[in-house]
PDB file of C-alpha atoms in Angstrom:
ATOM      1  CA  MET A  18     -79.594  84.385  29.998  1.00 55.00           C
ATOM      2  CA  VAL A  19     -82.930  86.113  29.210  1.00 60.00           C
ATOM      3  CA  ASP A  20     -83.494  89.923  30.179  1.00 72.00           C
ATOM      4  CA  ILE A  21     -86.818  89.588  31.820  1.00 74.00           C
ATOM      5  CA  LYS A  22     -88.685  93.002  33.486  1.00 77.00           C
ATOM      6  CA  PRO A  23     -92.006  92.245  33.839  1.00 86.00           C
ATOM      7  CA  ASP A  24     -94.275  94.677  34.688  1.00 91.00           C
ATOM      8  CA  VAL A  25     -96.369  92.824  37.674  1.00 93.00           C
ATOM      9  CA  LEU A  26     -94.924  90.023  39.988  1.00 93.00           C
ATOM     10  CA  SER A  27     -96.673  87.806  41.707  1.00 95.00           C
ATOM     11  CA  LEU A  28     -95.036  85.978  44.607  1.00 95.00           C
ATOM     12  CA  LEU A  29     -96.637  83.110  47.036  1.00 96.00           C
ATOM     13  CA  ILE A  30     -93.610  82.624  49.483  1.00 93.00           C
ATOM     14  CA  ALA A  31     -93.421  81.239  53.416  1.00 93.00           C
ATOM     15  CA  ILE A  32     -95.039  78.363  53.368  1.00 91.00           C
ATOM     16  CA  ASN A  33     -91.533  76.277  53.316  1.00 90.00           C
ATOM     17  CA  ASP A  34     -90.790  78.498  55.975  1.00 91.00           C
ATOM     18  CA  VAL A  35     -93.335  77.722  58.497  1.00 92.00           C
ATOM     19  CA  HIS A  36     -92.398  73.694  57.184  1.00 89.00           C
ATOM     20  CA  ALA A  37     -88.862  74.366  58.181  1.00 91.00           C
ATOM     21  CA  PHE A  38     -89.680  76.533  61.451  1.00 90.00           C
ATOM     22  CA  ILE A  39     -91.955  72.582  62.452  1.00 89.00           C
ATOM     23  CA  ASN A  40     -89.610  70.296  61.689  1.00 87.00           C
ATOM     24  CA  LYS A  41     -86.922  72.595  63.496  1.00 84.00           C
ATOM     25  CA  LYS A  42     -84.691  72.311  60.625  1.00 78.00           C
ATOM     26  CA  ASN A  43     -81.175  73.890  60.527  1.00 78.00           C
ATOM     27  CA  ASP A  44     -82.312  76.044  57.684  1.00 78.00           C
ATOM     28  CA  ALA A  45     -85.376  77.474  59.368  1.00 85.00           C
ATOM     29  CA  THR A  46     -85.389  81.258  58.954  1.00 89.00           C
ATOM     30  CA  SER A  47     -86.559  83.713  62.060  1.00 92.00           C
ATOM     31  CA  LEU A  48     -89.163  85.941  61.658  1.00 95.00           C
ATOM     32  CA  THR A  49     -87.369  88.931  61.440  1.00 96.00           C
ATOM     33  CA  ASN A  50     -84.854  87.428  58.875  1.00 95.00           C
ATOM     34  CA  PHE A  51     -88.145  86.656  56.845  1.00 96.00           C
ATOM     35  CA  GLU A  52     -89.093  90.253  56.597  1.00 97.00           C
ATOM     36  CA  GLN A  53     -85.663  91.363  55.824  1.00 97.00           C
ATOM     37  CA  GLN A  54     -85.298  89.134  53.401  1.00 96.00           C
ATOM     38  CA  TYR A  55     -88.817  89.377  51.641  1.00 96.00           C
ATOM     39  CA  ARG A  56     -88.188  93.149  51.906  1.00 97.00           C
ATOM     40  CA  LYS A  57     -84.293  92.729  50.196  1.00 97.00           C
ATOM     41  CA  LEU A  58     -86.115  90.415  47.197  1.00 95.00           C
ATOM     42  CA  LEU A  59     -88.667  93.163  46.326  1.00 95.00           C
ATOM     43  CA  THR A  60     -86.118  96.178  46.668  1.00 95.00           C
ATOM     44  CA  SER A  61     -84.003  94.086  44.364  1.00 93.00           C
ATOM     45  CA  CYS A  62     -86.903  93.845  42.129  1.00 92.00           C
ATOM     46  CA  LEU A  63     -87.574  97.551  41.960  1.00 92.00           C
ATOM     47  CA  ALA A  64     -83.820  98.440  41.365  1.00 91.00           C
ATOM     48  CA  GLN A  65     -84.636  96.531  38.076  1.00 89.00           C
ATOM     49  CA  ASN A  66     -88.398  98.396  37.104  1.00 91.00           C
ATOM     50  CA  LYS A  67     -89.534 101.341  39.270  1.00 91.00           C
ATOM     51  CA  GLU A  68     -92.717 100.385  37.933  1.00 91.00           C
ATOM     52  CA  MET A  69     -92.860  97.001  38.665  1.00 92.00           C
ATOM     53  CA  LEU A  70     -96.458  95.884  40.478  1.00 94.00           C
ATOM     54  CA  PHE A  71     -96.266  93.098  43.182  1.00 94.00           C
ATOM     55  CA  VAL A  72     -98.915  91.010  43.783  1.00 95.00           C
ATOM     56  CA  LEU A  73     -98.163  89.044  47.186  1.00 96.00           C
ATOM     57  CA  GLY A  74     -99.998  86.005  48.211  1.00 96.00           C
ATOM     58  CA  LEU A  75    -100.593  85.223  51.663  1.00 96.00           C
ATOM     59  CA  PRO A  76     -99.224  82.434  52.689  1.00 96.00           C
ATOM     60  CA  PHE A  77    -101.846  79.419  54.016  1.00 94.00           C
ATOM     61  CA  CYS A  78    -102.780  76.298  55.072  1.00 92.00           C
ATOM     62  CA  VAL A  79    -106.028  74.052  55.155  1.00 92.00           C
ATOM     63  CA  PRO A  80    -106.540  71.454  57.898  1.00 92.00           C
ATOM     64  CA  THR A  81    -107.048  68.344  55.270  1.00 91.00           C
ATOM     65  CA  GLY A  82    -105.043  65.492  54.577  1.00 88.00           C
ATOM     66  CA  SER A  83    -101.761  65.407  56.593  1.00 81.00           C
ATOM     67  CA  ARG A  84    -101.964  68.480  58.258  1.00 83.00           C
ATOM     68  CA  LYS A  85    -105.401  67.413  59.682  1.00 89.00           C
ATOM     69  CA  ASN A  86    -104.139  66.464  62.565  1.00 90.00           C
ATOM     70  CA  GLU A  87    -101.343  68.765  62.673  1.00 88.00           C
ATOM     71  CA  PHE A  88    -103.299  72.224  61.841  1.00 92.00           C
ATOM     72  CA  ASP A  89    -102.858  73.696  65.334  1.00 90.00           C
ATOM     73  CA  GLN A  90     -98.979  73.775  64.670  1.00 91.00           C
ATOM     74  CA  TRP A  91     -99.011  75.040  61.524  1.00 93.00           C
ATOM     75  CA  HIS A  92    -102.104  77.926  62.024  1.00 94.00           C
ATOM     76  CA  THR A  93     -99.679  80.217  64.423  1.00 94.00           C
ATOM     77  CA  PRO A  94     -96.617  80.226  62.154  1.00 95.00           C
ATOM     78  CA  THR A  95     -98.685  80.875  58.687  1.00 96.00           C
ATOM     79  CA  ILE A  96    -100.063  83.610  60.493  1.00 97.00           C
ATOM     80  CA  GLU A  97     -97.423  85.379  61.409  1.00 97.00           C
ATOM     81  CA  ARG A  98     -95.817  85.368  58.270  1.00 96.00           C
ATOM     82  CA  ALA A  99     -98.895  86.278  56.456  1.00 97.00           C
ATOM     83  CA  GLU A 100     -99.136  89.535  58.900  1.00 97.00           C
ATOM     84  CA  ILE A 101     -95.887  90.352  57.661  1.00 97.00           C
ATOM     85  CA  VAL A 102     -96.369  90.101  53.920  1.00 97.00           C
ATOM     86  CA  GLN A 103     -99.641  92.485  54.579  1.00 96.00           C
ATOM     87  CA  SER A 104     -97.107  94.631  56.516  1.00 96.00           C
ATOM     88  CA  ILE A 105     -94.525  94.550  53.587  1.00 96.00           C
ATOM     89  CA  ALA A 106     -97.690  94.897  50.560  1.00 95.00           C
ATOM     90  CA  LYS A 107     -98.884  98.420  52.326  1.00 94.00           C
ATOM     91  CA  ASP A 108     -94.922  99.691  52.402  1.00 95.00           C
ATOM     92  CA  PHE A 109     -94.668  98.794  48.811  1.00 91.00           C
ATOM     93  CA  ASN A 110     -97.874  99.914  48.307  1.00 82.00           C
ATOM     94  CA  ASP A 111     -98.676  96.518  47.169  1.00 75.00           C
ATOM     95  CA  VAL A 112    -102.081  94.255  46.419  1.00 67.00           C
TER      96      VAL A 112
END
């Protein structure tokens, strides 16, 4: 096992959660659980390196290809998760 302790960690999380939500999969996570798990992940990373900088990408979807006809279905849950990521970024003083 490699012991890696990065100074910067870039994350782009949530669009797979939107996919699970739209397809009503059993493993789809609620917005509350999504936020709790995201915060838990970042807190765990900070325990390894207190100076770690997080670059949190906002989830997005583009109305092209197979999503063109389903964009309305994808847009709102994607924005909801993006707002959570923005809130988390503020709380963790991240980019």
